[in-house]
Structure formats: structure tokens, C-alpha cells
mmCIF file of C-alpha atoms in Angstrom:
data_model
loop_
_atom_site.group_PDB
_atom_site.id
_atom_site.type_symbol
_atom_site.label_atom_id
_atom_site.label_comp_id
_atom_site.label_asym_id
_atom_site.label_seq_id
_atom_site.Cartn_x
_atom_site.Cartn_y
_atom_site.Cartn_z
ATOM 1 C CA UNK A 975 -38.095 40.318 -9.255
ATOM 2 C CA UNK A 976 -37.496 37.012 -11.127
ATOM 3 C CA UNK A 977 -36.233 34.098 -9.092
ATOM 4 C CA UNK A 978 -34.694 30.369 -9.977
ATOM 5 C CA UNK A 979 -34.400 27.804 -7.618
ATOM 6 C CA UNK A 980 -32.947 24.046 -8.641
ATOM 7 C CA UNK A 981 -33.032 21.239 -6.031
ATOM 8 C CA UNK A 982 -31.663 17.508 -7.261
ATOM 9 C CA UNK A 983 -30.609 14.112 -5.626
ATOM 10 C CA UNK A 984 -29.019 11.400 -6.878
ATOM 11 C CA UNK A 985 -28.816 8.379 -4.741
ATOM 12 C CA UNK A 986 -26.643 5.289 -5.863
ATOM 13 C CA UNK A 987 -26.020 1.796 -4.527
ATOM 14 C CA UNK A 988 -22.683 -0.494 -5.330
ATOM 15 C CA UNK A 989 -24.974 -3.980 -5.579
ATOM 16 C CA UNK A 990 -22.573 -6.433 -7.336
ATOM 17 C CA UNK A 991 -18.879 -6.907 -7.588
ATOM 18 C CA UNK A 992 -17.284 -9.077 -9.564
ATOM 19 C CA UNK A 993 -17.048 -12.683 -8.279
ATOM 20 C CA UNK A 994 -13.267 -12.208 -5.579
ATOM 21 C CA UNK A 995 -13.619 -9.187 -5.980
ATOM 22 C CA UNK A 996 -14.251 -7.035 -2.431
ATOM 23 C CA UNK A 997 -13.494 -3.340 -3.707
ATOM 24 C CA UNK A 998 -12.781 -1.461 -6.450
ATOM 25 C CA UNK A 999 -9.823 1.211 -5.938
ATOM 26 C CA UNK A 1000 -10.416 5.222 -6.902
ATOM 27 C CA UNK A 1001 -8.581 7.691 -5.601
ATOM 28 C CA UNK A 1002 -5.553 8.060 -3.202
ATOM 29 C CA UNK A 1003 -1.947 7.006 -2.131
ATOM 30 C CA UNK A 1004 -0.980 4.088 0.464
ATOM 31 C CA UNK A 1005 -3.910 4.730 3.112
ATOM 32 C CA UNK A 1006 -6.843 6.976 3.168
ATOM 33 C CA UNK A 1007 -8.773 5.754 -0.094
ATOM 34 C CA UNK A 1008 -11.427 6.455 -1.963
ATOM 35 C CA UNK A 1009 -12.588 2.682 -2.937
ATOM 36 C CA UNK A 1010 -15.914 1.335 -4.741
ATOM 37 C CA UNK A 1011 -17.467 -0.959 -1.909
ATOM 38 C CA UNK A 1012 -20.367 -3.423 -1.807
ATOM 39 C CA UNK A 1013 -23.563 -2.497 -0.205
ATOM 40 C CA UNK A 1014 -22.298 1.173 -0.157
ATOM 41 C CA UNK A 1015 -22.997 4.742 -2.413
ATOM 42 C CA UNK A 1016 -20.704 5.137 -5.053
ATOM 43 C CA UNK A 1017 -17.514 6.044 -3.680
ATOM 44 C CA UNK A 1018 -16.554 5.539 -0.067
ATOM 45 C CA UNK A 1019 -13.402 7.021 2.530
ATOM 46 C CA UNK A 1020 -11.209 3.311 3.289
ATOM 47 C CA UNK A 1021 -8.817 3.962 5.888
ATOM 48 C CA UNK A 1022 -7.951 3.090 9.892
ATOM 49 C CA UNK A 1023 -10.123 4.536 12.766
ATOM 50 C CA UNK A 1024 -11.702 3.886 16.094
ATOM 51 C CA UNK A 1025 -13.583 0.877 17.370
ATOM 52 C CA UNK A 1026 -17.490 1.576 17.486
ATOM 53 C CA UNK A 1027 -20.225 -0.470 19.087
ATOM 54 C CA UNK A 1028 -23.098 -1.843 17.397
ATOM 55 C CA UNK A 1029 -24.582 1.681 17.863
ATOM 56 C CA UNK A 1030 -22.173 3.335 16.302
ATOM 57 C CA UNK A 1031 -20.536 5.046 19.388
ATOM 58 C CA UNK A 1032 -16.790 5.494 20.070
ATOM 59 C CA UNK A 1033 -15.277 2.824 22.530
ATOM 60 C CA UNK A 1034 -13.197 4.650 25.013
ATOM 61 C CA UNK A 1035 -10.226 3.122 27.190
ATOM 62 C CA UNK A 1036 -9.524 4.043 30.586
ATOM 63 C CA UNK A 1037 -6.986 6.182 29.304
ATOM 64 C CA UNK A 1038 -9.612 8.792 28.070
ATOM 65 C CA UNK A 1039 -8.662 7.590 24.130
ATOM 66 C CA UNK A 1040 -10.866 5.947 21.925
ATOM 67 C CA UNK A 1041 -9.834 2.759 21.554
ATOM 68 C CA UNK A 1042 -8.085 2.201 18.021
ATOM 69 C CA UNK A 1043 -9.088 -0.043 15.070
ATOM 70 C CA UNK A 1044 -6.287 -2.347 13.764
ATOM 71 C CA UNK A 1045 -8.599 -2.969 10.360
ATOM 72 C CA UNK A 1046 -9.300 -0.829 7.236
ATOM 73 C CA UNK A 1047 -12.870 -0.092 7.346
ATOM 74 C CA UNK A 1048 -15.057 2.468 5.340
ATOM 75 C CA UNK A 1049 -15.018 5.893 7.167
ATOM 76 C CA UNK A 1050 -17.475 7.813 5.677
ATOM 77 C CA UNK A 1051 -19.878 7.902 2.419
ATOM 78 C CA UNK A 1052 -19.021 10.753 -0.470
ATOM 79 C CA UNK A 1053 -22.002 11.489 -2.212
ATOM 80 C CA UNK A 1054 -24.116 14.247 -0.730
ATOM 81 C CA UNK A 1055 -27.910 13.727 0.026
ATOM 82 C CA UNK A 1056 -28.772 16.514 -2.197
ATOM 83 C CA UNK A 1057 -27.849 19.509 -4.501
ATOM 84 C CA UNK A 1058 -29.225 22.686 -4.671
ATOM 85 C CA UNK A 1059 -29.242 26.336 -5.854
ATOM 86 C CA UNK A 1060 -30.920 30.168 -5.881
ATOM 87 C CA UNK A 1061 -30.575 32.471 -8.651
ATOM 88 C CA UNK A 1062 -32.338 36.022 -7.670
ATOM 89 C CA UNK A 1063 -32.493 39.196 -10.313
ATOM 90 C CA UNK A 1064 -34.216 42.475 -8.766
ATOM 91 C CA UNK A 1065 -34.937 45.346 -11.495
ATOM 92 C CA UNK A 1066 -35.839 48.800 -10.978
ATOM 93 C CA UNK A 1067 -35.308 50.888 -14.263
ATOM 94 C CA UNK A 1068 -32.029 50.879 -15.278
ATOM 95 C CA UNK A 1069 -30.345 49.269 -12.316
ATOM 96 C CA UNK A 1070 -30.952 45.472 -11.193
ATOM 97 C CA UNK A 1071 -29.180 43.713 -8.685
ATOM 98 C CA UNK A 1072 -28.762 39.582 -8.826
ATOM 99 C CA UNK A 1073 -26.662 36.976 -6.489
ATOM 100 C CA UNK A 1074 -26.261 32.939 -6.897
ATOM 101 C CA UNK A 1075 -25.719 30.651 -4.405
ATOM 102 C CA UNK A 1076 -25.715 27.453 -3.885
ATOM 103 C CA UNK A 1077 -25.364 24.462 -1.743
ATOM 104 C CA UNK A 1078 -24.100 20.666 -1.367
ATOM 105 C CA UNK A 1079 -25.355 19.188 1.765
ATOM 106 C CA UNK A 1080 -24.227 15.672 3.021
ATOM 107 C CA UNK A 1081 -21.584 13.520 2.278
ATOM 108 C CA UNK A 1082 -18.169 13.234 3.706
ATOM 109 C CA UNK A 1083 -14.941 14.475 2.455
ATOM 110 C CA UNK A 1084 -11.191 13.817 3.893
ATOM 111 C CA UNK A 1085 -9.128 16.538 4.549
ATOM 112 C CA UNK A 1086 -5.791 15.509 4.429
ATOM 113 C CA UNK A 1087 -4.075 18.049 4.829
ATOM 114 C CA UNK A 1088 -4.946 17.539 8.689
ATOM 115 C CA UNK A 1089 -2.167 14.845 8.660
ATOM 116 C CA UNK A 1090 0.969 16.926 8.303
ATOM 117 C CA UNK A 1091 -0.907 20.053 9.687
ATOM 118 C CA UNK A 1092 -2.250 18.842 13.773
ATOM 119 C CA UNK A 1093 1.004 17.475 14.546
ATOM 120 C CA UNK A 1094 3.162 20.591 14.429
ATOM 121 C CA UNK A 1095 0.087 22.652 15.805
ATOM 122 C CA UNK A 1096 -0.209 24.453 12.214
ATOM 123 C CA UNK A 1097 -4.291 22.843 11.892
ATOM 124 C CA UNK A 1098 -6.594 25.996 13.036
ATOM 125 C CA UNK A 1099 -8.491 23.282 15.096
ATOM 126 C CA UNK A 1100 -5.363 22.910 17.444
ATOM 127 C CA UNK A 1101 -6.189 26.846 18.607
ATOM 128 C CA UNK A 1102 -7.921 24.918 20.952
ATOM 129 C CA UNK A 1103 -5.137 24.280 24.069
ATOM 130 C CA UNK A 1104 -5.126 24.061 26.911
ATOM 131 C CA UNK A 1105 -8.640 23.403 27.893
ATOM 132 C CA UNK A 1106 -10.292 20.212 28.392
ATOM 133 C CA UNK A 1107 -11.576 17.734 26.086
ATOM 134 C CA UNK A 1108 -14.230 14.730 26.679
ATOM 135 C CA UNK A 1109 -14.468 12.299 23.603
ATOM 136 C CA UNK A 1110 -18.106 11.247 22.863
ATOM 137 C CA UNK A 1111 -18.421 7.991 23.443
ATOM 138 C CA UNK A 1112 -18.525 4.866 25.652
ATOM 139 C CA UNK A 1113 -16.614 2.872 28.210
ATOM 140 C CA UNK A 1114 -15.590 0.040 26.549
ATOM 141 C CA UNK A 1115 -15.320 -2.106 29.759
ATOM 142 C CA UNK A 1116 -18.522 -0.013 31.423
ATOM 143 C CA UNK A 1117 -21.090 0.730 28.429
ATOM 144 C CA UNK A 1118 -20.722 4.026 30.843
ATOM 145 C CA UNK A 1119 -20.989 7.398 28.896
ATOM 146 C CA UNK A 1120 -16.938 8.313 28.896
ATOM 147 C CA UNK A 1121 -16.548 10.914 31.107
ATOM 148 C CA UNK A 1122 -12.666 11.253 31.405
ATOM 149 C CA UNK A 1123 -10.767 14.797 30.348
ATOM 150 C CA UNK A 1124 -8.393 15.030 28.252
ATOM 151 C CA UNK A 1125 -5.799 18.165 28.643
ATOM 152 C CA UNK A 1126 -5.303 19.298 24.949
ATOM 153 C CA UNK A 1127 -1.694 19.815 24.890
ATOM 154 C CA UNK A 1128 0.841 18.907 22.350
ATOM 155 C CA UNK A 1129 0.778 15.337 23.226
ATOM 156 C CA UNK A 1130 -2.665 15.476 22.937
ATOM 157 C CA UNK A 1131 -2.767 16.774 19.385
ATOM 158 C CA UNK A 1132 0.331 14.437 18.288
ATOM 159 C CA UNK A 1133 -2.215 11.823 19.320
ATOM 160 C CA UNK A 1134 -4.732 13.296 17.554
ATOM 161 C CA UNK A 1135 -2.876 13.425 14.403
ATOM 162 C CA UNK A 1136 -0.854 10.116 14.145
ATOM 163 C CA UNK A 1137 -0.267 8.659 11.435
ATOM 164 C CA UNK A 1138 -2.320 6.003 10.041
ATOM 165 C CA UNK A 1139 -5.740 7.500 11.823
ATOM 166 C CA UNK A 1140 -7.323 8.727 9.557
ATOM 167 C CA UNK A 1141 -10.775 8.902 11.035
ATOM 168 C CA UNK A 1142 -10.063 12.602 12.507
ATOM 169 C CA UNK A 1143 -9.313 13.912 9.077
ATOM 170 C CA UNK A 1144 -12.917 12.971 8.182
ATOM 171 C CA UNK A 1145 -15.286 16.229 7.527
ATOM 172 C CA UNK A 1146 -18.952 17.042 6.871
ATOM 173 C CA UNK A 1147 -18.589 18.149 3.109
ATOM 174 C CA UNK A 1148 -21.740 20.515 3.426
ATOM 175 C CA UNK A 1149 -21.489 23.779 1.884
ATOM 176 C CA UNK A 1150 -23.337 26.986 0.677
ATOM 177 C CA UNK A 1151 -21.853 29.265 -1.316
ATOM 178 C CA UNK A 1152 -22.137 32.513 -2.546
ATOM 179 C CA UNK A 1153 -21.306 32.065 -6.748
ATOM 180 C CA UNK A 1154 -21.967 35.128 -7.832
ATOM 181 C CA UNK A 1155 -23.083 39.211 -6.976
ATOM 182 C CA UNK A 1156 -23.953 41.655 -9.560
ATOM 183 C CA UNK A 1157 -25.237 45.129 -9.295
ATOM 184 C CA UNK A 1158 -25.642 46.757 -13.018
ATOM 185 C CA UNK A 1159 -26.436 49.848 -14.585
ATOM 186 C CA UNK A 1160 -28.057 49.890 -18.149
ATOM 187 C CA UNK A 1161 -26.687 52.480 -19.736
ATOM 188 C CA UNK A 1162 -29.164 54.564 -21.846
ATOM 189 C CA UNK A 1163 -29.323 53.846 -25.712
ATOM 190 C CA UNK A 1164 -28.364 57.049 -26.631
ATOM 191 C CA UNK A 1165 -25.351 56.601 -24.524
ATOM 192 C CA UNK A 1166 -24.373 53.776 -25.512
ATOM 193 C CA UNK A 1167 -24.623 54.405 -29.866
ATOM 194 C CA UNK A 1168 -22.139 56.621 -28.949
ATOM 195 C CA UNK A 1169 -19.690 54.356 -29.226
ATOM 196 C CA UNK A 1170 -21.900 52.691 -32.093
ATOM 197 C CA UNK A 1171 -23.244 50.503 -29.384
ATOM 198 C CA UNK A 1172 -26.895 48.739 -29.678
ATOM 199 C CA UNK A 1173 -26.734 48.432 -25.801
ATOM 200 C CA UNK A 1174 -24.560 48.633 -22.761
ATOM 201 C CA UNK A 1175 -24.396 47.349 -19.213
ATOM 202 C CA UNK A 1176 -22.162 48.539 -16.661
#
């Protein structure tokens, strides 16, 4: 039974810009980016959100909605924490079974595809309607945890989905994945020179 295991992290820091310079452009088209920002990993979401308190928590309006941001703002780091992976081979005579997976874990990604998808109710996170729905948060007036429902409807998730909010579309990127499965059969030698063969694995 032979097994492999990698682990690896690389962490990264944007500590200089040049001089008028406040961010470097990567990836994207009008608004969500993917921008180079001071103080930041390599590689950060830049789009429109919510308003958050010092805390980080949403700011919610009497209405039940968190409260919207009128400036771009980074939504989210790219890189993940840490890479990893397990390779496993078991062998008993002439048969051995083997799998690889592996896994990404931390970072954010932006799934776009969210903003033409929640509108029209095509997103498989708008099966949810009908029910309730309590945004985590704050009372922006109160400092009260929010505690106002929200009927998720189809104005709700046209809310949800407007355009130029982009902080919905933004997803936990960590993953583990299943690579590869083998199950094999060495095939004797005698077998296999048959067809002038020095070996053979099915």
C-alpha cells in the first residue's frame, strides 16, 4: 500500500505601487474585476457591494436589505490559503487499485454567471421560494442584530441579482476533487508475449 501526500502554501503581499498609481488591472469587463491592490494578496475581486461596519457585518435598512455601497471596493481575496493532494496505490498480486484527489481550500472566486442566471430564476440557489429569509447582519440605525424576513419571491431574487452588485456573486473557491480512479489487472507475462508484449496492464 504506497501512499503520497503533497501539502503547499504560498502567501503573497502587493507592498508597493508605483508612485499615482492605486491598482493595477487583471482580468474582467466594465465591473467585477480582478485588480492588483496595495496592502492586499496578489489578485483581488473590485466591484460594488454592501456597506459593512468596522466589524465587518452587513448594515441592514429598515427595509430588511442590506444597505448598498455606492463605491468600488475589494470583495474578496483570490489566492487560496493552501494546496494540497493524496495519491493512494493498493496491490494484491496482479490487481492494484489507486485514486487521486486533491484539494484547494480558501480564496474567493466570482461566479458570474449568477448575474444573468438569479434574475430569471434559472440560478439553482433561487430553488429556494417562498420561504423566509433573514440577512446576517446589523441595524444600521440600532447596532440591533437584523431580525426582519424577507419573503423570497421574484422581487426578492431580482433584488438579489441587480445589476451592478456584485457582492452576491462572490463564492468560497474551496474544493476537493476526485482526479483520478484506477483498478488494474496485470496481465501475466506469458499472456501478454503473446502479442510479443514484455508486459501488459489492463
Amino acid at each position: 500500500w504506497d501512499v503520497t501526500a503533497n501539502w503547499s502554501r504560498n502567501k503573497s503581499k502587493v507592498l508597493e505601487l508605483a508612485p499615482g498609481v492605486t491598482s493595477l488591472y487583471l482580468a474582467g469587463y466594465s465591473w467585477p474585476q480582478i485588480r492588483i491592490m496595495e496592502g492586499y494578496e496578489y489578485g483581488v475581486v473590485w466591484g460594488y457591494g454592501y456597506q459593512h461596519n468596522e466589524s465587518g457585518e452587513l448594515l441592514i435598512g429598515e427595509d430588511g436589505w442590506p444597505l448598498l455601497d455606492d463605491q468600488l471596493k475589494v470583495l474578496g481575496e483570490t489566492q487560496q490559503d493552501w494546496l494540497g493532494s493524496l495519491n493512494t496505490m493498493v496491490r494484491y498480486k496482479a490487481f492494484s487499485l489507486s485514486g487521486l484527489l486533491d484539494t484547494k481550500q480558501g480564496g474567493k472566486m466570482l461566479n458570474f454567471e449568477l448575474q444573468y442566471t438569479v434574475s430569471p430564476g434559472k440560478a439553482k440557489i433561487t430553488e429556494n421560494r417562498g420561504d423566509t429569509y433573514v440577512w446576517e447582519g446589523v441595524n444600521a440605525e440600532t447596532g440591533e442584530k437584523n431580525t426582519i424576513p424577507l419573503e423570497r419571491n421574484r422581487q426578492f431574487w431580482q433584488k438579489y441579482g441587480q445589476f451592478n452588485l456584485h457582492e452576491n456573486m462572490i463564492e468560497d473557491a474551496s474544493s476537493v476533487r476526485l482526479r483520478e480512479a484506477t483498478v488494474a489487472f496485470q496481465v501475466p507475462a506469458k499472456l501478454a508475449g503473446r502479442i510479443s508484449a514484455d508486459n501488459m496492464t489492463i
